[in-house]
Amino acid sequence: MGGAWFYQSLPGHLQENKNISQKIVIKDRHGQVVRSYSYGDSYDWLALSDMPEDLTELIVLAEDKNFYSHHGIDLKSSLRSVWLNLKEMKVVSGASTITQQVYRQSFSIDRSLVGKLKTIAGSIKVERHYSKNEILEKYLNTLPYAQRLVGVKRAGEVLFGKDLHLLGLSELATLAILPRSPSGLKQRPEKLLKQRNDLLSVYGELKKIPRLEIIMAQKDPISFNHDYSGWDNYHYAKNLFSEKDFLSHISSNGRVETTLDLYLQKEVQAILRTQLKELTKFDVHHGAVMVMDNHQGDVLAYVGSQDVLNTNGGQYDALQLKRQPGSALKPMTFALALIEGHKLSNVLPDIPSYYKTGLGQFLPRNYDQTFSGPRLMREALANSLNLPAVALAQDVGIEDLHTFYKAMGLSLDKDASFYGVGMTLGNIEITPFELIQVYSAFAREGKRITPRFFKDKDVIEVATPLTPHAAYLISDVLSDKIARREEFGENNPFDLPFALSVKTGTSTDFRDNWVVGYNRDFTVVVWVGNTDQRPMKRVSGITGAGPVLRDVTRYLATRFPMRPIPIVSGIKTAEVCALSGHKPGSHCQHTKKELFTDESVPTKTCEWHQEIFVKDCLGPMLDQAVKVSILPDDYQAWVKERPDWSVEDQINRECSFEEKKYQAILATGNFDAVIAKPISGSIYAIDPNIPRSLQKLKLSLSRFHQVKDVKWKHNGRQMKFNSPSIDWPMEKGLHQFEAELEFDNGNRSQTPSIEVKVL
């Protein structure tokens, strides 16, 4: 029905003063009110018969207890008010009836003496033309609350986060008192509490409510929602209004049907606020999250800021701010390489190398400041290694990469030479709103989806150069929990019980932290940082945006299926050498399964693994064939810095044993039980600027094959780990490690001990 009935039904000579603007009510996909607007105010109309009886009676009791007996003017109350005001020589009491308030608000009449007389005359006319129920319905729907909230329905939803019928007696009494004490929201909570309890006492006696029930209601604390201003969805609404065709989506009754899921929206807001409280100690103060349905592009959640009222940058919509995405762009470089003929089994160099950019030469480094040598493409992407990504960008060519990025949907305002190979490390500026669209293409076989804010808007797909094969292969890598554990550890936020492809990104000097997660049905983007571009204190994707993505997707999983990206036709699995990525040879001791297109399965046999016959290997006259890994020439400079990879060191590990150890090895028949990493005698230092949870030392055996069980020992005491490769949380001091192995054939072996020092 709405409020227009009041103006349309007034006598003709009074209608000249009306000032009616169309009321706009934004609804979510389930019909919940997101925001409402009417000449600057926020309300939604509710019939009197649909309101709780306790609420209407409490408000009448609080505002105009003689409402049903007077004819617009409460003479007794007016005389009492005049006497009190004269006695105190100031205004301490008003006597406006509900009818007078309705008339004054409807025609914006001031509170001067002339205005008072106009209001009295007008209220008498209103009483002649309308029933008490019609007047009360108008009053309850236009009753002003604090923070531009209008009407009891909207006030209840915003202040308490509930439908009116779910409010308790104490909350209904608070709604009845608030219009006369709006400052009680913040400045005068004690006075508000007293007024509420006094009203409950009177109401209890009037309605003969059991005294115990009233006492319990009076003991309820007054508690409002975090955002009682109603600004929680401000950035979302602002984006709706900015849509060029916004007016075409407003129905005849002022409703706007959107794709938003208000339940999800509120949960996302709460998750973001909770995580940002934890990150305050790392000088992180702002964040943003968007959730999009991958099938139609429906915007299910849009949180541009965790607190719009935060004047220290919270008013900015971070989903629309251009920032550097860091490693979040690497998957596109790898995708272009796959399209151009590379394979996930191709080897990329993680070794020191200089590259040209628009600003000169630079030496990229990984997050952990180390170099790990030859890496398969899957490992390099899953662990977000910088040097392999830059080498790949150089290989595909910066001009082609620049063109590919733009075709994927990124707005690049400079040419390729300006960015150089640094494009793959995210040295460009984009918005999270752009990035979520780009990633939707990986979930949709290369077709990007345009975010859809309105339920009645057409679904818009945009073709990209991303092929279905490349999209699927990249998605598989980003969902590979095993492959990414080297960088992110075993217990990271992305080890989830459902399918999710994940990519993090951190910009230069830790100014921005991103994470994108997607599967068949949803894409989620999270950004945390500071809107004034102040650096954070070494916040990574694991500690910054990652926990937000984890909690948002966990909530999604409680309501919706979380399905993996469906495999596309023409993809097959083949076994490759774990080091070279080639077809396994007879000397390859470690292999792994990899995905390929039908025509790209490797046919070249591995030559990196060879067998060398060593004289007197295990003792006098005991010769031995030793398997060694010989890396290509491009890696020899790196090998010189890593003696454990030299052929000589590999032979020494197999052949140089003390007599007692030699006898034990002969007894077991296993000659490969040594700790390969770290090198004994190594010294490490704990960085005070990096969270201790991220500072781990990787211990690994030289051979993983045919190992059934591993018992690691630290300073003589058995550890809980039982994997051939573990991440040990570093502690200061001198540490000794060794491992006992049980093989598939039942034999056992113990490694020589190693010693490391942590400063």
Coordinates of N, CA and C in Angstrom, one line a residue, residues 616-728:
D616 N 85.0 -49.5 -5.3 CA 85.3 -49.4 -3.8 C 84.2 -48.5 -3.2
C617 N 83.0 -48.6 -3.6 CA 81.9 -47.7 -3.1 C 81.6 -48.0 -1.7
L618 N 81.3 -49.3 -1.4 CA 80.8 -49.7 0.0 C 81.9 -50.2 0.9
G619 N 83.1 -50.3 0.3 CA 84.2 -50.8 1.1 C 85.2 -51.4 0.1
P620 N 86.4 -51.8 0.6 CA 87.4 -52.4 -0.3 C 86.8 -53.5 -1.2
M621 N 87.0 -53.4 -2.4 CA 86.6 -54.4 -3.4 C 85.1 -54.5 -3.5
L622 N 84.3 -53.6 -2.9 CA 82.9 -53.6 -3.0 C 82.4 -52.5 -3.9
D623 N 82.3 -52.8 -5.2 CA 81.9 -51.8 -6.2 C 80.4 -51.7 -6.2
Q624 N 79.9 -50.5 -6.7 CA 78.4 -50.3 -6.6 C 78.0 -49.4 -7.8
A625 N 76.9 -49.7 -8.4 CA 76.2 -48.9 -9.4 C 75.4 -47.8 -8.6
V626 N 75.7 -46.6 -8.8 CA 75.1 -45.5 -8.0 C 74.2 -44.6 -9.0
K627 N 73.0 -44.4 -8.6 CA 72.1 -43.6 -9.4 C 72.3 -42.1 -9.0
V628 N 72.5 -41.2 -10.0 CA 72.8 -39.8 -9.7 C 71.9 -39.0 -10.7
S629 N 71.7 -37.7 -10.2 CA 70.9 -36.8 -11.1 C 71.9 -35.8 -11.6
I630 N 71.9 -35.6 -12.9 CA 72.8 -34.7 -13.6 C 72.0 -33.6 -14.3
L631 N 72.0 -32.4 -13.7 CA 71.2 -31.3 -14.2 C 71.8 -30.7 -15.5
P632 N 71.0 -30.1 -16.4 CA 71.5 -29.5 -17.6 C 72.5 -28.3 -17.3
D633 N 73.2 -27.9 -18.3 CA 74.2 -26.9 -18.1 C 73.7 -25.6 -17.5
D634 N 72.4 -25.2 -17.8 CA 71.8 -24.0 -17.3 C 71.8 -23.9 -15.8
Y635 N 71.9 -25.1 -15.2 CA 71.7 -25.2 -13.7 C 73.1 -25.4 -13.0
Q636 N 74.2 -25.4 -13.7 CA 75.4 -25.7 -13.1 C 75.9 -24.6 -12.2
A637 N 75.7 -23.4 -12.5 CA 76.1 -22.3 -11.6 C 75.3 -22.4 -10.3
W638 N 74.0 -22.8 -10.4 CA 73.3 -23.0 -9.1 C 73.7 -24.2 -8.4
V639 N 74.1 -25.3 -9.1 CA 74.6 -26.5 -8.4 C 75.9 -26.2 -7.6
K640 N 76.7 -25.2 -8.1 CA 78.0 -24.9 -7.3 C 77.6 -24.3 -6.0
E641 N 76.5 -23.7 -5.9 CA 76.0 -23.1 -4.6 C 75.3 -24.1 -3.8
R642 N 75.0 -25.2 -4.4 CA 74.2 -26.3 -3.7 C 75.0 -27.6 -3.8
P643 N 76.0 -27.8 -3.0 CA 76.9 -29.0 -3.2 C 76.1 -30.3 -3.1
D644 N 75.0 -30.3 -2.4 CA 74.2 -31.5 -2.3 C 73.7 -32.0 -3.6
W645 N 73.7 -31.1 -4.6 CA 73.2 -31.5 -6.0 C 74.4 -31.9 -6.9
S646 N 75.6 -31.7 -6.4 CA 76.7 -32.1 -7.3 C 76.8 -33.6 -7.4
V647 N 77.4 -34.1 -8.5 CA 77.5 -35.5 -8.7 C 78.4 -36.1 -7.7
E648 N 79.5 -35.4 -7.3 CA 80.4 -35.9 -6.3 C 79.7 -36.1 -5.0
D649 N 78.9 -35.1 -4.6 CA 78.2 -35.2 -3.3 C 77.2 -36.4 -3.3
Q650 N 76.5 -36.5 -4.4 CA 75.6 -37.6 -4.5 C 76.3 -39.0 -4.4
I651 N 77.5 -39.1 -5.0 CA 78.2 -40.4 -4.9 C 78.7 -40.6 -3.5
N652 N 79.2 -39.5 -2.9 CA 79.7 -39.6 -1.5 C 78.6 -40.0 -0.5
R653 N 77.4 -39.6 -0.8 CA 76.3 -39.9 0.1 C 76.0 -41.4 0.0
E654 N 76.3 -42.0 -1.2 CA 76.0 -43.4 -1.3 C 77.2 -44.3 -0.9
C655 N 78.4 -43.7 -1.0 CA 79.6 -44.6 -0.9 C 80.4 -44.3 0.4
S656 N 80.4 -43.2 1.0 CA 81.2 -42.8 2.1 C 80.6 -43.1 3.4
F657 N 80.9 -44.3 4.0 CA 80.3 -44.7 5.3 C 81.4 -45.1 6.2
E658 N 81.2 -44.9 7.5 CA 82.0 -45.5 8.5 C 81.8 -47.0 8.6
E659 N 82.8 -47.7 9.1 CA 82.7 -49.2 9.1 C 81.4 -49.7 9.8
K660 N 81.0 -49.2 10.9 CA 79.9 -49.7 11.6 C 78.6 -49.4 10.8
K661 N 78.5 -48.2 10.3 CA 77.3 -47.8 9.5 C 77.3 -48.7 8.2
Y662 N 78.5 -49.0 7.7 CA 78.6 -49.8 6.5 C 78.1 -51.2 6.8
Q663 N 78.4 -51.8 7.9 CA 77.9 -53.1 8.3 C 76.4 -53.1 8.5
A664 N 75.8 -52.0 9.0 CA 74.4 -51.9 9.2 C 73.7 -51.8 7.9
I665 N 74.3 -51.1 7.0 CA 73.6 -50.9 5.7 C 73.7 -52.2 4.9
L666 N 74.8 -52.9 5.0 CA 74.8 -54.2 4.3 C 73.8 -55.2 4.9
A667 N 73.5 -55.1 6.2 CA 72.5 -56.0 6.8 C 71.1 -55.7 6.3
T668 N 70.8 -54.4 6.0 CA 69.4 -54.1 5.6 C 69.3 -54.1 4.1
G669 N 70.4 -53.9 3.4 CA 70.3 -53.9 1.9 C 69.8 -52.6 1.4
N670 N 69.7 -51.6 2.2 CA 69.2 -50.2 1.8 C 70.4 -49.2 1.9
F671 N 70.7 -48.6 0.8 CA 71.9 -47.7 0.8 C 71.5 -46.3 0.6
D672 N 70.2 -45.9 0.8 CA 69.8 -44.6 0.4 C 69.1 -43.9 1.6
A673 N 69.4 -44.3 2.8 CA 68.8 -43.7 4.0 C 69.6 -42.5 4.5
V674 N 69.5 -41.3 3.9 CA 70.3 -40.1 4.4 C 69.3 -39.0 4.3
I675 N 69.6 -38.0 5.2 CA 68.8 -36.7 5.2 C 69.5 -35.8 4.2
A676 N 68.7 -35.5 3.1 CA 69.3 -34.7 2.0 C 69.2 -33.2 2.4
K677 N 68.2 -32.8 3.0 CA 68.0 -31.4 3.4 C 67.6 -31.3 4.8
P678 N 68.1 -30.3 5.6 CA 69.2 -29.4 5.2 C 70.6 -30.1 5.3
I679 N 71.6 -29.3 4.9 CA 72.9 -29.8 5.0 C 73.4 -29.7 6.4
S680 N 74.0 -30.8 6.9 CA 74.5 -30.7 8.3 C 75.5 -29.6 8.5
G681 N 75.4 -28.9 9.6 CA 76.2 -27.7 9.8 C 75.7 -26.4 9.4
S682 N 74.5 -26.4 8.8 CA 73.8 -25.2 8.3 C 73.4 -24.3 9.5
I683 N 73.4 -23.0 9.3 CA 73.0 -22.0 10.3 C 71.8 -21.2 9.8
Y684 N 70.8 -21.1 10.5 CA 69.6 -20.4 10.1 C 69.3 -19.3 11.2
A685 N 68.5 -18.3 10.8 CA 68.2 -17.2 11.7 C 66.7 -17.0 11.7
I686 N 66.0 -16.8 12.8 CA 64.6 -16.4 12.9 C 64.4 -15.0 12.6
D687 N 63.5 -14.6 11.6 CA 63.2 -13.3 11.2 C 62.1 -12.7 12.1
P688 N 62.4 -11.7 12.9 CA 61.4 -11.1 13.9 C 60.2 -10.5 13.2
N689 N 60.4 -10.2 11.8 CA 59.3 -9.5 11.1 C 58.3 -10.5 10.4
I690 N 58.6 -11.7 10.5 CA 57.8 -12.7 9.9 C 57.1 -13.6 11.0
P691 N 55.8 -13.8 10.8 CA 55.1 -14.6 11.9 C 55.8 -15.9 12.1
R692 N 56.0 -16.3 13.4 CA 56.8 -17.5 13.7 C 56.1 -18.8 13.1
S693 N 54.8 -18.7 12.9 CA 54.1 -19.9 12.3 C 54.6 -20.2 10.9
L694 N 55.1 -19.1 10.2 CA 55.5 -19.3 8.8 C 57.0 -19.7 8.7
Q695 N 57.8 -19.6 9.8 CA 59.2 -19.9 9.7 C 59.5 -21.3 10.1
K696 N 59.5 -22.2 9.0 CA 59.7 -23.6 9.2 C 60.9 -24.1 8.4
L697 N 61.6 -25.1 8.9 CA 62.7 -25.6 8.2 C 62.3 -27.0 7.6
K698 N 62.5 -27.1 6.3 CA 62.1 -28.3 5.6 C 63.2 -29.4 5.8
L699 N 62.8 -30.6 6.3 CA 63.7 -31.7 6.4 C 63.2 -32.8 5.4
S700 N 64.1 -33.3 4.6 CA 63.6 -34.3 3.6 C 64.7 -35.4 3.4
L701 N 64.3 -36.6 3.1 CA 65.2 -37.7 2.8 C 65.7 -37.6 1.4
S702 N 66.8 -38.2 1.2 CA 67.3 -38.2 -0.2 C 66.6 -39.1 -1.1
R703 N 65.9 -40.1 -0.6 CA 65.1 -41.0 -1.4 C 63.8 -41.3 -0.7
F704 N 62.7 -41.2 -1.5 CA 61.4 -41.4 -0.9 C 60.8 -42.8 -1.3
H705 N 61.4 -43.5 -2.3 CA 60.8 -44.6 -2.8 C 60.8 -45.8 -1.9
Q706 N 59.8 -46.6 -1.9 CA 59.7 -47.9 -1.1 C 59.7 -47.7 0.4
V707 N 59.5 -46.4 0.8 CA 59.5 -46.1 2.3 C 58.1 -46.3 2.8
K708 N 57.9 -47.2 3.8 CA 56.6 -47.5 4.4 C 56.3 -46.5 5.5
D709 N 57.4 -46.3 6.4 CA 57.1 -45.5 7.6 C 58.4 -44.8 7.9
V710 N 58.3 -43.6 8.5 CA 59.5 -42.8 8.9 C 59.2 -42.3 10.3
K711 N 60.2 -42.5 11.2 CA 60.2 -41.9 12.5 C 61.3 -40.9 12.7
W712 N 61.0 -39.6 12.7 CA 61.9 -38.6 12.8 C 62.3 -38.4 14.3
K713 N 63.5 -38.1 14.6 CA 64.0 -37.8 15.9 C 64.7 -36.4 16.0
H714 N 64.3 -35.7 17.0 CA 64.9 -34.3 17.3 C 65.6 -34.4 18.6
N715 N 66.9 -34.2 18.6 CA 67.7 -34.2 19.8 C 67.4 -35.5 20.6
G716 N 67.3 -36.6 19.9 CA 67.1 -37.9 20.5 C 65.7 -38.3 20.8
R717 N 64.7 -37.4 20.7 CA 63.3 -37.6 21.1 C 62.5 -37.8 19.8
Q718 N 61.6 -38.8 19.8 CA 60.8 -39.0 18.6 C 59.8 -37.9 18.4
M719 N 59.7 -37.5 17.1 CA 58.7 -36.4 16.8 C 57.4 -37.0 16.3
K720 N 56.4 -36.2 16.1 CA 55.1 -36.7 15.7 C 55.0 -36.9 14.1
F721 N 56.0 -36.3 13.4 CA 55.9 -36.4 12.0 C 56.3 -37.8 11.5
N722 N 55.7 -38.3 10.4 CA 56.0 -39.6 9.8 C 56.0 -39.5 8.3
S723 N 56.3 -38.4 7.7 CA 56.4 -38.2 6.3 C 57.9 -38.1 5.8
P724 N 58.2 -38.5 4.6 CA 59.6 -38.4 4.2 C 60.1 -36.9 4.1
S725 N 59.1 -36.0 4.0 CA 59.5 -34.6 4.0 C 58.6 -33.8 5.0
I726 N 59.2 -33.1 5.9 CA 58.4 -32.4 6.9 C 58.8 -31.0 7.1
D727 N 57.9 -30.2 7.6 CA 58.2 -28.8 8.0 C 58.3 -28.7 9.5
W728 N 59.5 -28.4 9.9 CA 59.8 -28.3 11.4 C 59.7 -26.8 11.8

